[in-house]
XYZ file of C-alpha atoms in Angstrom:
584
model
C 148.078 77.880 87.372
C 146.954 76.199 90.457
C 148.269 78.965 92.629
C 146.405 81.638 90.965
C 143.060 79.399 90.813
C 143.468 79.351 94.557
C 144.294 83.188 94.879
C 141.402 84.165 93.053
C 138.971 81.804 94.433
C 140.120 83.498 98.021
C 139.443 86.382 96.803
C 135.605 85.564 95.408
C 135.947 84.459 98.742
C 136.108 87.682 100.739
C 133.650 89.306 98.125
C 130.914 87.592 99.221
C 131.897 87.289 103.180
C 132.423 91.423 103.068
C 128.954 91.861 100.847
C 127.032 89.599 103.495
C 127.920 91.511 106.297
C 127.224 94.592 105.048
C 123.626 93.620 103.705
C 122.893 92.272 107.171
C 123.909 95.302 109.459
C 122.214 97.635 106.667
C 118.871 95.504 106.140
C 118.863 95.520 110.048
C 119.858 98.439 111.838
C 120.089 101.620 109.527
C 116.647 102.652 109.160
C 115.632 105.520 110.965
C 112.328 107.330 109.610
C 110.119 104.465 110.060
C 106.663 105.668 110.757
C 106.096 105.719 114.373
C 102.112 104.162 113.720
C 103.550 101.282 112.015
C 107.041 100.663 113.448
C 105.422 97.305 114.418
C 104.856 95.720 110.498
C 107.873 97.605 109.156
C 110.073 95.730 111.710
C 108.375 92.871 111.462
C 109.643 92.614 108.072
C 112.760 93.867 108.770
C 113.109 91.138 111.200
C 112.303 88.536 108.323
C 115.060 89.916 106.473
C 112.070 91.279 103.790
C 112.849 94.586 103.721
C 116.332 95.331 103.643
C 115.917 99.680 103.179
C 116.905 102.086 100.701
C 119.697 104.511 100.137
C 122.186 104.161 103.365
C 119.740 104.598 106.525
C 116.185 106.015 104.961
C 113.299 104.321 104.529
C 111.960 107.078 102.716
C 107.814 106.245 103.820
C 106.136 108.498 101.516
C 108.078 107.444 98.285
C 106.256 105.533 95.743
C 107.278 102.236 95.267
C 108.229 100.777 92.167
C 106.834 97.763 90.539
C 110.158 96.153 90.726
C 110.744 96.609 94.939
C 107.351 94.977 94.876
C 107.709 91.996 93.399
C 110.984 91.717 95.509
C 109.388 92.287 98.780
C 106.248 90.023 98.067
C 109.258 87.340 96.647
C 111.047 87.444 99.932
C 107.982 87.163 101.900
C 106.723 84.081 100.524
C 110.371 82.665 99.485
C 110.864 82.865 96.144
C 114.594 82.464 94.690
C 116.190 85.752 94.312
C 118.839 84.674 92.545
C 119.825 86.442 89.154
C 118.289 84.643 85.838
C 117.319 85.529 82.466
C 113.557 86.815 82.318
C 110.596 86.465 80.054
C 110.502 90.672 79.836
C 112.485 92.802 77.530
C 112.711 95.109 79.571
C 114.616 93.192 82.733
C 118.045 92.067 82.169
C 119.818 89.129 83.983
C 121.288 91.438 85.588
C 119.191 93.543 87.630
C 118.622 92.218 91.504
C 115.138 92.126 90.760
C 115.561 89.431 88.143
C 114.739 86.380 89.868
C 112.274 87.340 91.946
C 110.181 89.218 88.942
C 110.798 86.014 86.800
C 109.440 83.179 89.974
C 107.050 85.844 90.466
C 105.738 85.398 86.704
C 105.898 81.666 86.361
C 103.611 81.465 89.420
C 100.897 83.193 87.990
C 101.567 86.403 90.189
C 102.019 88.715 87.404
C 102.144 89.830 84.386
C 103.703 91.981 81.711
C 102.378 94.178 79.137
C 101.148 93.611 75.616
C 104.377 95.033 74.198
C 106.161 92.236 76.052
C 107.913 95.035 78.929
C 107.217 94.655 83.255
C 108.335 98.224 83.504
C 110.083 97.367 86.807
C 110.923 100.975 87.264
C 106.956 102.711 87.273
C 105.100 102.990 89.880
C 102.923 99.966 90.967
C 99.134 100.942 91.260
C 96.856 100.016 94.089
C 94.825 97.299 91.795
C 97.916 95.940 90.246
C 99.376 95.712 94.027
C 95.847 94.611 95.726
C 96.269 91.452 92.477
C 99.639 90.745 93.597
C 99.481 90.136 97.563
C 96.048 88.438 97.125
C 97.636 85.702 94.150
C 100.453 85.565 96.468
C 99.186 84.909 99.996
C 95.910 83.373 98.096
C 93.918 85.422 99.829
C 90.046 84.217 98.222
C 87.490 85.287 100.796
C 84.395 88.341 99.802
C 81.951 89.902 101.393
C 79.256 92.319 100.331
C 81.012 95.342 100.110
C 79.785 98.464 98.011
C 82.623 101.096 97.225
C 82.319 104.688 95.382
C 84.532 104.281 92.734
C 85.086 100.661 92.699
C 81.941 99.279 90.673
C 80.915 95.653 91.067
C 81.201 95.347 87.201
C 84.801 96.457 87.581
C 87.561 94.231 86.533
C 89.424 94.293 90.030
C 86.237 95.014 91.837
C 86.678 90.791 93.653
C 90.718 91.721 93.776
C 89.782 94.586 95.947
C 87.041 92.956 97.999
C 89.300 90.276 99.035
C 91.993 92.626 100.325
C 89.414 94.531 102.116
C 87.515 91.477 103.301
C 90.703 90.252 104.694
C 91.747 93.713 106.496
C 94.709 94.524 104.328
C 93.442 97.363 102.584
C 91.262 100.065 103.412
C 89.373 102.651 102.014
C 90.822 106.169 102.195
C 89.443 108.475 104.484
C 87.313 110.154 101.670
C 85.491 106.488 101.369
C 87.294 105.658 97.805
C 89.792 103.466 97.485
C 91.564 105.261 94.563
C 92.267 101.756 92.316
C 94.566 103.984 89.865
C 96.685 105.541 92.400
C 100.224 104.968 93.069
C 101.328 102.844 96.857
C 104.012 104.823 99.075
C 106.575 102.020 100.082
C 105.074 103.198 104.012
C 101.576 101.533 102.632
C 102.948 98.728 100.912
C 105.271 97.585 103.069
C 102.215 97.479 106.052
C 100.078 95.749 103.148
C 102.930 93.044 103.301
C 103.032 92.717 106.634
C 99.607 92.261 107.359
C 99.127 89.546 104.456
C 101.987 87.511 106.038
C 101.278 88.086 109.858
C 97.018 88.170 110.252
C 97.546 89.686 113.740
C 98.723 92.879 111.934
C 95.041 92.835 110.079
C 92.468 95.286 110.660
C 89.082 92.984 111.951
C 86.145 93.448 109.733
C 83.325 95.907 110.656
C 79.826 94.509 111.315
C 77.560 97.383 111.966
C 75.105 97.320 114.503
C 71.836 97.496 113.489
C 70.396 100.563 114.538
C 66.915 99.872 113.305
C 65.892 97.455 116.143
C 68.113 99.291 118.917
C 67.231 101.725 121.305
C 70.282 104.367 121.900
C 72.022 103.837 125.390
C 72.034 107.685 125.537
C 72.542 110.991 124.505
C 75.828 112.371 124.660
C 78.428 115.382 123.545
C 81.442 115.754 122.214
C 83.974 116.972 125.176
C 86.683 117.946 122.561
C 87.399 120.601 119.818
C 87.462 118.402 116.770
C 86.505 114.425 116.814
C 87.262 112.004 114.109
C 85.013 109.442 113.490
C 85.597 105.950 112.014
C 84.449 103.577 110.053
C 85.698 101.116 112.497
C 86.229 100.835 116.538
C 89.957 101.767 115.896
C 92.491 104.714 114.770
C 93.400 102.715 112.109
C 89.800 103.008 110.156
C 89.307 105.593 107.869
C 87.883 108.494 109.586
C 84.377 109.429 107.810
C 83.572 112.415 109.068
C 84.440 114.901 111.900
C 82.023 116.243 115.043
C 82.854 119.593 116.543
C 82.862 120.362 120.353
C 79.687 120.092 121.766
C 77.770 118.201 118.827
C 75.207 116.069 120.072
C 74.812 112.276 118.935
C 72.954 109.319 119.674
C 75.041 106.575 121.368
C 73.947 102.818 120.230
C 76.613 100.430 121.507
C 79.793 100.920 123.792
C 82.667 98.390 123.542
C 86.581 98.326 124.158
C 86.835 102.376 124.458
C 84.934 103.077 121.330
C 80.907 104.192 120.808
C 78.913 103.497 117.737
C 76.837 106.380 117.324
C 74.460 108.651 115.156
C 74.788 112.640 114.780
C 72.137 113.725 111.863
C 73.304 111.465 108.704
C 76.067 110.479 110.129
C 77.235 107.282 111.355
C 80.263 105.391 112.695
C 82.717 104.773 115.799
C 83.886 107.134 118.020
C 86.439 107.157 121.128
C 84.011 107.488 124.636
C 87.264 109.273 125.852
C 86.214 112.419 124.387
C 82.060 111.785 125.207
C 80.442 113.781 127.842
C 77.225 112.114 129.065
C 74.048 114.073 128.444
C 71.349 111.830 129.184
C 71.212 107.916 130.129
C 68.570 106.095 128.420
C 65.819 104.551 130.359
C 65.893 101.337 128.754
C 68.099 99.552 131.527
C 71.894 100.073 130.147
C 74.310 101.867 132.085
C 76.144 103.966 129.381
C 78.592 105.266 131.705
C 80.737 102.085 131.857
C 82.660 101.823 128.588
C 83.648 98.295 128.541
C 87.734 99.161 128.842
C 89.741 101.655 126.688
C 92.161 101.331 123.721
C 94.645 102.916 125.623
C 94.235 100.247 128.450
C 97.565 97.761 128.108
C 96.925 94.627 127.777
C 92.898 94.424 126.041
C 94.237 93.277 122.772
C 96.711 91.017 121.455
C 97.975 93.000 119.088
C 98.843 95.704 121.361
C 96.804 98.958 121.637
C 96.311 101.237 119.115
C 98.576 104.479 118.790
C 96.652 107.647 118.627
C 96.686 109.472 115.622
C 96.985 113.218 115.226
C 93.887 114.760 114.120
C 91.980 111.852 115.742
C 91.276 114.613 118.537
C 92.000 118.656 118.784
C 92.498 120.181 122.428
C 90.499 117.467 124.336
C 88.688 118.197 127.746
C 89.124 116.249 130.647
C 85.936 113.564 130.841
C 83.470 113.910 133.149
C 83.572 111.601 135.906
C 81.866 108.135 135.709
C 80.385 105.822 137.958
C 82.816 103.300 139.585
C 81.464 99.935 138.250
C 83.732 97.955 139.903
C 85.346 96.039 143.357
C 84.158 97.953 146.589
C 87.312 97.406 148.518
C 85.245 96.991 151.753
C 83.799 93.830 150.804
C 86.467 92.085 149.225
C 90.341 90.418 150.870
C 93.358 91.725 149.353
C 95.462 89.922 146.825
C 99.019 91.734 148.554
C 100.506 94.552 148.090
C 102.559 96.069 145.498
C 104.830 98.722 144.840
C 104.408 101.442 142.120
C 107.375 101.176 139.804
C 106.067 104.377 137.817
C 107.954 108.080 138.575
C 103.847 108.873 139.381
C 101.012 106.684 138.087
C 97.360 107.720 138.042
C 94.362 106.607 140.210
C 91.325 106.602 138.331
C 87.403 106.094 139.032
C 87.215 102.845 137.058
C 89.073 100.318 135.273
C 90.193 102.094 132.114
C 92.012 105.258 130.856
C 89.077 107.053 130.326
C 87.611 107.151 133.696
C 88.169 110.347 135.801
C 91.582 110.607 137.733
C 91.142 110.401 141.859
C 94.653 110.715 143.381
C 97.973 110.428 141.875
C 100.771 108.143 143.107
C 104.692 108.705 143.641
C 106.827 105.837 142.607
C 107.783 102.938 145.482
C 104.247 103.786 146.627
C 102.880 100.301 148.621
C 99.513 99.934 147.367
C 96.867 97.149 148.545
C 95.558 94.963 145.744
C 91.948 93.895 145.896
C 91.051 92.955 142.644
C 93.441 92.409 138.835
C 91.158 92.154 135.813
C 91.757 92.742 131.920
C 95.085 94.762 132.387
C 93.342 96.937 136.136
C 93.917 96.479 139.439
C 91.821 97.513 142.383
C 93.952 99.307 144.778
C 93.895 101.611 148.258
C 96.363 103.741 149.397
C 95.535 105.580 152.623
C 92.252 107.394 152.080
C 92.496 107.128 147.833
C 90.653 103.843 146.576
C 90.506 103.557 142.798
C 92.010 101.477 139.798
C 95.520 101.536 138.173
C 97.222 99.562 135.248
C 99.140 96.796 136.530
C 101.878 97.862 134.169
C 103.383 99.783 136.923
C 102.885 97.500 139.795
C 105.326 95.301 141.721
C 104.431 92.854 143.377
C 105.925 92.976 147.184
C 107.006 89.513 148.048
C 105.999 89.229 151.768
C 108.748 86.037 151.867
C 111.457 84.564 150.625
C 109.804 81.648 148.758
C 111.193 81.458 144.716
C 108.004 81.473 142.355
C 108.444 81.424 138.374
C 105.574 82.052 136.381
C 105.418 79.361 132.995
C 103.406 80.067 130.386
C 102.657 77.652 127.675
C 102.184 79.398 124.284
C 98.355 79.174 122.986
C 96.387 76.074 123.235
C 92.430 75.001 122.874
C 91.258 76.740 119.848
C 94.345 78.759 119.036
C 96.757 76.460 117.897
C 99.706 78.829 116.936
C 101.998 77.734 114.844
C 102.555 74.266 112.788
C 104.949 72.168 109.924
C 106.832 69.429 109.963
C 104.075 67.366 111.233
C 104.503 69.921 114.614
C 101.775 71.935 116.638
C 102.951 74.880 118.277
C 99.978 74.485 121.198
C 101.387 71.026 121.860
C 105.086 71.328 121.630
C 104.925 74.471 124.391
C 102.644 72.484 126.841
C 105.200 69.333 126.627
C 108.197 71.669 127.108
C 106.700 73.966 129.742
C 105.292 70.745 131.915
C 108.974 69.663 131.802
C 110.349 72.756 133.144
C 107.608 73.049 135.618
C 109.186 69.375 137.505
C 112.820 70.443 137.164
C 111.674 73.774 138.556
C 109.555 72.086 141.321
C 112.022 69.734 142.485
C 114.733 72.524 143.155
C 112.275 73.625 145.646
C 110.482 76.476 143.380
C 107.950 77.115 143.395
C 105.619 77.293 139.594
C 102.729 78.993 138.272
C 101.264 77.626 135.377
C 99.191 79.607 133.283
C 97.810 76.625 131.646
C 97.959 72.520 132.307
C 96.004 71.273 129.322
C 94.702 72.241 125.941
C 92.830 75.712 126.733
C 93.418 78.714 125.497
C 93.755 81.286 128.275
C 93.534 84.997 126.259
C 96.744 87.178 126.745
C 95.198 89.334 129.458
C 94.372 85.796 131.773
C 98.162 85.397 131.412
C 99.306 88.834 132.456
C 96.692 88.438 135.103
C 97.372 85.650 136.057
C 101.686 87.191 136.805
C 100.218 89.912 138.320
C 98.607 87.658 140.881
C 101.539 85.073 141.450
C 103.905 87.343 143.431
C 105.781 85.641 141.157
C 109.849 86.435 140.441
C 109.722 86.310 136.695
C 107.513 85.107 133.827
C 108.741 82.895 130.818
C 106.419 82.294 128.249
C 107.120 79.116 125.829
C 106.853 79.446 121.975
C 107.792 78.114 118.314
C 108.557 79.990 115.517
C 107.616 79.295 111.608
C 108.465 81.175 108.042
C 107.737 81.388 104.947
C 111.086 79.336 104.013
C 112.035 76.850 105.275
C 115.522 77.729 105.330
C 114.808 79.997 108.649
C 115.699 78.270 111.549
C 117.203 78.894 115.435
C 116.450 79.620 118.635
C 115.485 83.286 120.342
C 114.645 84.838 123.410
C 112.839 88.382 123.095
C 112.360 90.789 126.337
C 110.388 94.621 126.333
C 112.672 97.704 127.614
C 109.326 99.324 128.345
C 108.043 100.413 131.806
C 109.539 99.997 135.112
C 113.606 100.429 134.431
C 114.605 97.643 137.092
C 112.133 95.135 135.344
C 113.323 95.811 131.807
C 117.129 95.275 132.624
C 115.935 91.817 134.789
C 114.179 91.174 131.703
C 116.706 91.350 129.699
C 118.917 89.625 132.007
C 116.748 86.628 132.395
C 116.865 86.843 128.544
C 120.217 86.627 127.560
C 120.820 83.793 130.675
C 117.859 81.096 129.056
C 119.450 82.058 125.476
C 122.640 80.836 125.813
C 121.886 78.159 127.599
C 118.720 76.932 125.249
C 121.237 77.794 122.005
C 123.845 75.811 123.244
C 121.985 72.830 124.671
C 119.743 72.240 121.632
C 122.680 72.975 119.133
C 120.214 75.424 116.676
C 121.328 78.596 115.253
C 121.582 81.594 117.793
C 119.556 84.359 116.946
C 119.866 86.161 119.960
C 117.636 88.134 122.114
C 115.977 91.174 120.748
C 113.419 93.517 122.530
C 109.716 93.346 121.525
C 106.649 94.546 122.134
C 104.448 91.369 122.768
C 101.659 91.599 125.098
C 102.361 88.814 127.900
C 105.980 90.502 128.299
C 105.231 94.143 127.684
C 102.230 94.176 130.025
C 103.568 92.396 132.524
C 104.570 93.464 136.339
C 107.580 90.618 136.179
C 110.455 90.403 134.719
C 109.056 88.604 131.503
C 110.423 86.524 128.442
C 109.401 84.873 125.313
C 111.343 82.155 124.045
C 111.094 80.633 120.416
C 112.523 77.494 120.883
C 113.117 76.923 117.322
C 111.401 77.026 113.514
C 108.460 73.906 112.879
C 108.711 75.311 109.261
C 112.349 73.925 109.090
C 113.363 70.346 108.820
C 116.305 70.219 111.063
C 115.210 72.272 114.290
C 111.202 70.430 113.736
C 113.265 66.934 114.037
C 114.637 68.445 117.510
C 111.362 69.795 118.740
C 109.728 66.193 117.753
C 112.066 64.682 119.780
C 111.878 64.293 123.785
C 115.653 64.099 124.134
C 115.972 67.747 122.842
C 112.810 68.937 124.655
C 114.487 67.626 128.019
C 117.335 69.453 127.152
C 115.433 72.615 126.198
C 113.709 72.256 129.462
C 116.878 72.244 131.272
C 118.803 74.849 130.013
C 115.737 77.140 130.744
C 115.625 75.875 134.339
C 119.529 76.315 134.557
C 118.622 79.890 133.066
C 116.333 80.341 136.003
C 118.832 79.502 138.519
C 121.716 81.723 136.884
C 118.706 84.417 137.219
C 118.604 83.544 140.979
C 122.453 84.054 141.464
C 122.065 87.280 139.593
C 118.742 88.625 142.000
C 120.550 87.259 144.786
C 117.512 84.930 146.121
């Protein structure tokens, strides 16, 4: 009897160890018709082990998603049991895998059933019914005044709806409804998801200029065949209505490559990449110098915006604008630096949608005068104009070592916090301990902050791009909705220059085992990413999470300043392996 107790509990055994491993590699690797426009959220959740796919590798976007997957993917996102149990519907049995999340789901308040005593798990969930659901469950209670077509203010989701659209969640659909009654694609609800757990995914709210007490900056056309515009400075606003080549429109306010105009009734935000200048204004503003572009890297820390088809039809080149910046001539150079793009364009101005000047062949040498917000003032023989420090290398003129440290957010962003932990604080202690390891080897280190301020994300990859630095590793902590999460990983960007993704990834993989195996967390490994200070950056970049504040046993280590002096030193021992490896 013993003997087959044993046999069969081996077997249970192999069950589950089998079923594990395939969930993992299928939640994590098998998708493969993931919207490009929000391959960002959808991995995101991926990543958090929230959405685990559909039907061997297919994500299938434009399906409708059930009111079942729902409730599971809000469940997992705010960690709610998942395990099996008997529910308060009819209509869900004990043993369906949506069981336990449905049934949390309902004893929190976050749903309900029908009069009849059903969930229907297998109908489509509505826009209301989902808008309910991610506000109860990420309490989302902020409104604003917001007036919607077929959304009355006497409806009975009408403050539902306001909050998800107050919050930048939701948005109106490009007709201007918001179509309550109409059923969410899993593409749609997935992003919804993503943006209620991560605000950085969030669309900012809109405050209109007011028009009324402005004079316009200028008159100008439309230099393409078909322009979208928006009801916000960004692709991902609704578009409202649509200008033809050559319409004329009032232009009231320029800002981050977007205009807010007026053409007859109509209103709203449109890209200056596609404005011709007509006539300036005589009221003192130069309208030719759009503060920087969307498709500038490095202007927002969320990454730029993709463009959208339809957004534009057969655009024109722009006209050229007036150079507002650095006259070469009167400034000293920073250094040179080499272009690490196969060619990389010189433009009139510090933004994609200046005119191009000259064009540049990789391993160019370029002479730096000026880096600003993602730009860098450069000559090259007789061409003197402005390129994206993306594709610049900095040209070490000796054979000093310099290593860039950058403590994760600070003054009034705090980042991340539990366990009695601030993210802000536990970077700064860890990176000032690297920083005298790193010094007392005889290297040389760049600090992108000392104290509690908040330098933005540009500042940083500024700040690389000036350092003629060898590599940049920027200090972080990670949190989750449960607890359970925990571990230590390094992320790198295989964008850009080849040679600096692979040292990238390099320096990577060195700090991570060494951090892993030093602080004795979980490994998670080191995984590519898009985040600004390593995607926009000339240097070999990282980002390391040195561990969960939302979990009890890697918060105790971070607390502690034995395991921060040992997380310091296995990222200064991962420096030095990175030396070996460069051969400096």
């Amino acid at each position: 009897m013993l003997k087959l107790r044993n046999i069969l509990l081996m077997f249970m055994t192999l069950v589950v160890i089998l079923t594990t491993a395939n969930n993992k590699d299928y939640a994590a690797t098998t998708l493969k018709d993931i919207p490009t426009k929000y391959k960002t959220e959808i991995n995101y959740l991926i990543e958090k082990n929230i959405l685990t796919g559909k039907s061997g590798d297919s994500f299938r976007p434009k399906e409708s998603i059930t009111r079942e997957d729902a409730v599971i993917m809000v469940g997992r996102a705010i960690g709610l049991s998942g395990a099996k149990v008997k529910t308060s519907f009819k209509d869900v049995s004990s043993n369906s895998a949506a069981s336990g999340y449905i049934q949390a789901a309902y004893k929190k308040g976050l749903i309900k059933g029908y009069k009849d005593n059903s969930f229907k798990p297998k109908a489509r969930i509505t826009k209301a019914d989902a808008t309910t659901l991610i506000n109860k469950a990420f309490s989302l209670k902020t409104t604003s005044n917001l007036s919607l077509r077929d959304v009355s203010k006497s409806s009975a989701f009408y403050t539902e709806v306001n909050k998800a659209l107050t919050a930048g969640i939701m948005y109106v659909g490009s007709d201007g409804y918001f179509h309550p009654s109409s059923a969410l694609s899993r593409q749609d609800f997935t992003v919804f998801v993503a943006r209620a757990k991560n605000p950085t995914y969030r669309v900012p709210p809109v405050v209109l200029p007011d028009i009324s007490k402005m004079k316009p900056t200028g008159q100008y056309t439309v230099n393409a065949t078909a322009l979208n515009v928006r009801k916000g400075p960004s692709v991902y606003y609704p578009s409202v209505a649509t200008l033809n080549k050559n319409a004329k429109m009032d232009v009231y306010e320029m800002k981050n490559g977007w205009a807010y105009m007026q053409s007859g009734n109509i209103k709203g935000y449109v890209s200056t990449t596609y404005l011709k200048l007509v006539q300036a204004s005589d009221n003192g503003s130069n309208t030719d110098q759009p503060v920087t572009n969307p498709d500038n890297p490095g202007t927002d820390p969320a990454g730029p915006p993709e463009t959208q088809p339809g957004d534009i039809t057969d655009p024109t080149k722009p006209g050229d604008q007036q150079n507002p910046g650095t006259d070469p001539s009167e400034v000293k150079p920073l250094g040179q630096y080499l272009v690490t793009a196969t060619s990389l364009n010189v433009r009139k101005g510090p933004g994609a949608d200046y005119a191009k000047v000259g064009l540049l062949n990789k391993n160019y040498k370029v002479t730096v005068y000026e880096i600003k917000n993602g730009w860098a003032s450069i000559t090259y023989g007789s061409i003197k104009g402005y390129v994206s420090t993306a594709y610049l290398k900095a040209v070490v003129p000796n054979k000093d070592k310099i290593i860039v440290i950058d403590a994760g957010h600070g003054g009034k962003d705090p980042g991340a916090s539990g366990n009695g932990l601030v993210e802000k604080n536990v970077t700064l202690d860890v990176a000032k301990r690297v920083q005298k390891l790193l010094e007392k080897a005889g290297i040389k280190v760049v600090m992108t902050r000392t104290g509690d301020t908040y330098p933005t994300l540009s500042d940083r990859n500024d700040i690389a791009a000036k350092s003629n630095a060898d590599g940049f590793i920027s200090i972080h902590c990670n949190v989750a909705s449960a607890t359970s999460a925990k571990g230590t990983e390094t992320y790198y960007n295989s964008g850009g220059d080849k040679q600096r993704a692979a040292d990238s990834k390099v320096l990577a993989d060195y700090i991570q085992k060494r951090l892993s195996n030093a602080i004795e967390t979980t490994n998670r490994g080191i995984k590519d990413a898009d985040f600004q200070v390593i995607k926009y950056n000339p240097l070999p970049a990282v980002l390391v999470e040195l561990g969960f504040l939302s979990n009890k046993s890697d918060a105790q280590k971070l607390a502690s300043s034995q395991y921060k002096d040992l997380a310091a030193q296995s990222i200064y021992q991962g420096v030095l392996d990175f030396y070996k490896y460069i051969g400096k």
